[in-house]
Amino acid sequence: MSRDVEGRERDFFDRHYETGAWNPAGFELRVRRDLAALRRQAGGRRLGRVLSIGCGGGTFECRLAAHAESVVGIDLSAEAVDHARERAAALGLRNVEFRCQPLSDLDAEDEFDGIVCIAFLHHVPAAELPALLRRLRGQLRPGGFVFAQDPNRRGILRALGRVVMGARYDRYHSPDERELDPPEIARQLRDAGFDAVEIRGIDLALIAGHYLFPGAGAWLMHVFAAADRAFCATPLARFASGFTAFAALAPSSADGASSVRGGPHPLGG
């Protein structure tokens, strides 16, 4: 990611975390859902050393710490990292570390058992994404995985939101982010050398809802979350607003033939 893009992203998210304009109940439901999805797609096993890119305020990472040997969270926003460190200290967590740094400054020789990218990949310029995925693969130990959660270009409510909200739609997005095409991300992960790739729909309304209704009662966020579960359990999941990608390496070797491991309702082309 170029320094110009990093600078714009840093400025946007410093303001984002300073204002905190989201529904806390909805955000909590989102964090719980992302963690459950990661654990389910990882087979429920205890995770080893995990890197989280774009950790924000550290809520997800502090929850993840109970299921991992250790967690390293990195983010461009100093404001976010300060919040994350305060949260970890308040919880007495000793296996979580937060760093204010871009991925480009991470030691390329540092290895992890898992890499988590919650709402990160869609901030990477399209031309740079294949190289980034290859780098992530290179920093994984055998049997390691990448777990990502990003907005879906095919999302039906996203298309509706752009029409209804017009220019207001962009106020919730940083200047350089974009929506991703799930089948294309699956292909890029396979091209990067991952042995198994699984794509699943995860969100319909909760993520948008917790930004659009920051002062709403928790009951509304639970309604959104329930609607998401019902929608993403059907073949319509390919039109979900957000999706997860889980890509794994073979346990004994970083090489081997690539395959696609599909769930009950993968987001197909």
XYZ file of C-alpha atoms in Angstrom:
269
model
C 0.000 0.000 0.000
C 1.524 3.334 -1.056
C 2.361 6.000 1.526
C -0.279 8.301 0.005
C -2.997 5.684 0.482
C -1.751 4.903 3.981
C -1.898 8.603 4.846
C -5.482 8.997 3.640
C -6.559 5.839 5.442
C -4.841 6.969 8.655
C -6.567 10.361 8.570
C -9.986 8.815 7.912
C -9.738 6.237 10.692
C -8.272 8.643 13.232
C -11.468 10.686 12.785
C -13.570 7.523 12.732
C -12.273 6.235 16.069
C -12.289 9.685 17.638
C -16.012 10.185 16.935
C -17.061 6.602 17.737
C -20.285 7.073 15.746
C -21.611 3.513 15.768
C -24.093 1.514 17.792
C -22.222 -0.279 20.607
C -24.696 -3.181 20.783
C -24.484 -3.697 17.023
C -20.700 -3.529 17.089
C -20.594 -6.116 19.879
C -22.826 -8.465 17.876
C -20.600 -7.985 14.848
C -17.439 -8.832 16.809
C -19.022 -11.942 18.306
C -20.210 -13.053 14.874
C -16.800 -12.568 13.234
C -15.070 -14.516 16.007
C -17.605 -17.356 15.782
C -17.128 -17.501 11.998
C -13.342 -17.654 12.356
C -13.473 -20.405 14.975
C -15.997 -22.402 12.952
C -13.990 -22.184 9.732
C -10.777 -23.018 11.616
C -12.416 -26.189 12.903
C -12.796 -24.972 16.481
C -9.162 -25.739 17.293
C -7.032 -23.575 19.554
C -5.111 -21.137 17.408
C -1.418 -20.477 17.651
C 0.266 -17.143 17.010
C -2.128 -14.839 15.147
C -1.543 -11.550 13.336
C -4.501 -9.173 12.970
C -4.088 -6.520 10.272
C -6.177 -3.379 10.751
C -6.999 -4.198 14.368
C -8.763 -0.902 15.105
C -9.695 -0.524 18.764
C -8.761 -4.130 19.531
C -12.166 -5.482 20.585
C -11.965 -8.500 18.274
C -8.325 -9.188 19.146
C -8.982 -9.112 22.891
C -11.783 -11.642 22.397
C -9.573 -13.754 20.129
C -6.857 -13.895 22.808
C -8.811 -16.517 24.764
C -8.566 -18.873 21.769
C -4.974 -18.225 20.656
C -1.462 -18.653 21.966
C -0.770 -14.986 21.227
C -2.177 -12.140 19.128
C -0.335 -9.276 17.433
C -2.591 -6.454 16.208
C -1.351 -3.730 13.872
C -3.123 -0.594 12.657
C -2.276 2.712 10.976
C -4.352 4.751 13.448
C -2.542 5.818 16.625
C -5.936 6.725 18.093
C -7.192 3.181 17.544
C -4.037 1.531 18.889
C -4.186 3.637 22.063
C -7.745 2.403 22.646
C -6.669 -1.183 21.935
C -3.788 -1.052 24.411
C -6.047 0.439 27.078
C -8.625 -2.295 26.508
C -6.044 -5.090 26.765
C -4.557 -3.582 29.931
C -7.991 -3.213 31.535
C -8.709 -6.880 30.814
C -5.320 -7.982 32.130
C -4.390 -9.693 28.869
C -0.741 -10.665 28.520
C -0.840 -12.512 25.220
C -1.969 -9.540 23.094
C 0.316 -6.900 21.602
C -0.791 -3.826 19.636
C 1.493 -1.879 17.310
C 0.885 1.330 15.367
C 2.515 0.462 12.051
C 1.655 -0.350 8.431
C 1.946 -3.913 7.187
C 4.887 -2.812 5.034
C 6.920 -2.246 8.222
C 6.281 -5.760 9.558
C 9.348 -8.008 9.502
C 8.945 -10.217 6.435
C 10.635 -13.089 8.310
C 8.104 -13.026 11.142
C 5.881 -16.136 10.970
C 2.348 -16.761 12.195
C -0.117 -19.625 12.454
C -2.976 -17.403 11.344
C -3.533 -13.972 9.827
C -6.818 -12.136 10.354
C -7.976 -9.286 8.107
C -11.284 -7.934 9.395
C -12.494 -5.288 6.914
C -8.947 -4.764 5.618
C -8.478 -6.291 2.158
C -10.952 -3.911 0.514
C -8.719 -0.984 1.532
C -5.795 -2.410 -0.472
C -5.559 -1.033 -4.044
C -6.698 -3.656 -6.559
C -3.341 -3.744 -8.345
C -1.518 -4.445 -5.064
C -3.809 -7.118 -3.645
C -2.332 -10.211 -5.396
C 1.162 -9.357 -4.140
C -0.170 -8.743 -0.637
C -1.887 -12.147 -0.569
C 1.362 -13.801 -1.664
C 3.165 -11.983 1.134
C 0.606 -13.157 3.684
C 1.034 -16.737 2.511
C 4.797 -16.347 2.869
C 4.437 -15.326 6.521
C 2.392 -18.388 7.454
C 3.710 -21.583 8.966
C 2.591 -24.901 7.413
C -1.087 -25.433 8.204
C -1.596 -21.708 8.677
C -4.600 -19.738 7.512
C -5.867 -16.325 6.440
C -9.323 -15.212 7.546
C -10.840 -12.103 5.975
C -14.189 -10.328 6.187
C -15.019 -7.719 3.548
C -17.906 -6.003 1.686
C -19.432 -7.846 -1.260
C -19.608 -6.096 -4.631
C -22.688 -8.213 -5.394
C -24.512 -7.167 -2.221
C -28.142 -6.354 -2.945
C -28.563 -3.913 -0.045
C -25.342 -2.149 -1.009
C -26.724 -1.474 -4.476
C -29.961 -0.207 -2.935
C -28.052 1.984 -0.465
C -26.121 3.708 -3.242
C -29.380 4.582 -4.995
C -31.287 5.724 -1.898
C -28.463 7.552 -0.101
C -26.668 9.061 -3.077
C -23.584 11.035 -2.000
C -24.290 10.286 1.671
C -23.336 6.661 1.016
C -19.657 7.618 0.773
C -19.501 9.354 4.146
C -19.262 5.908 5.748
C -16.339 4.820 3.578
C -12.720 5.895 3.324
C -11.521 7.479 0.042
C -9.639 4.413 -1.188
C -11.843 1.505 -0.145
C -13.936 -0.526 -2.555
C -16.209 -3.558 -2.556
C -14.736 -6.940 -3.482
C -15.985 -9.733 -5.730
C -15.981 -13.011 -3.711
C -15.177 -15.389 -6.613
C -12.323 -13.109 -7.671
C -10.907 -13.079 -4.123
C -11.146 -16.886 -4.044
C -9.212 -17.074 -7.317
C -6.537 -14.667 -6.078
C -6.101 -16.684 -2.877
C -5.651 -19.889 -4.882
C -3.193 -18.107 -7.178
C -1.272 -16.971 -4.090
C -0.710 -20.644 -3.243
C -3.349 -21.516 -0.673
C -4.441 -25.152 -0.678
C -8.079 -24.635 0.347
C -10.354 -21.613 0.035
C -13.836 -21.210 1.492
C -16.133 -18.219 0.883
C -19.307 -17.601 2.913
C -21.852 -14.796 3.200
C -21.974 -13.311 6.698
C -23.823 -9.992 6.680
C -26.940 -8.427 5.214
C -27.943 -5.481 7.422
C -26.054 -5.469 10.739
C -22.907 -3.647 9.616
C -24.834 -0.899 7.839
C -27.372 -0.811 10.658
C -24.903 -0.172 13.449
C -23.575 2.856 11.559
C -26.918 4.220 10.347
C -28.642 3.867 13.733
C -25.960 4.613 16.345
C -28.504 5.570 19.016
C -31.019 2.752 18.422
C -31.889 0.194 21.053
C -30.086 -3.132 21.205
C -33.274 -4.898 20.095
C -32.962 -3.418 16.596
C -29.386 -4.689 16.284
C -30.569 -8.172 17.286
C -33.245 -7.971 14.578
C -30.579 -7.118 12.010
C -28.358 -9.970 13.223
C -31.242 -12.453 13.033
C -32.082 -11.289 9.505
C -28.440 -11.780 8.539
C -28.393 -15.359 9.849
C -31.589 -16.255 8.018
C -30.507 -14.643 4.728
C -26.994 -16.128 4.743
C -28.370 -19.638 5.340
C -30.020 -19.587 1.887
C -28.720 -19.639 -1.694
C -29.261 -15.854 -1.671
C -26.097 -15.606 0.453
C -24.176 -14.750 -2.712
C -25.956 -11.378 -2.574
C -25.028 -10.723 1.078
C -23.586 -7.333 1.970
C -20.452 -8.891 3.445
C -18.563 -12.183 3.109
C -15.784 -14.114 4.790
C -12.853 -15.804 3.095
C -10.933 -18.586 4.824
C -7.797 -19.799 3.066
C -5.517 -22.488 4.482
C -2.178 -24.117 3.749
C -1.628 -27.859 3.946
C -0.379 -28.913 7.419
C 2.856 -30.505 6.255
C 3.840 -28.395 3.275
C 3.420 -24.901 1.880
C 3.203 -26.457 -1.585
C 0.602 -28.649 -3.230
C -2.349 -28.584 -5.532
C -4.932 -25.913 -4.849
C -8.537 -26.815 -4.185
C -11.751 -25.090 -3.181
C -13.550 -26.265 -0.056
C -17.117 -24.990 -0.397
C -19.625 -24.567 2.413
C -23.346 -25.196 2.156
C -23.948 -21.867 0.444
C -20.659 -20.641 -1.116
C -20.757 -17.373 -3.012
C -20.331 -18.629 -6.533
C -19.851 -16.869 -9.835
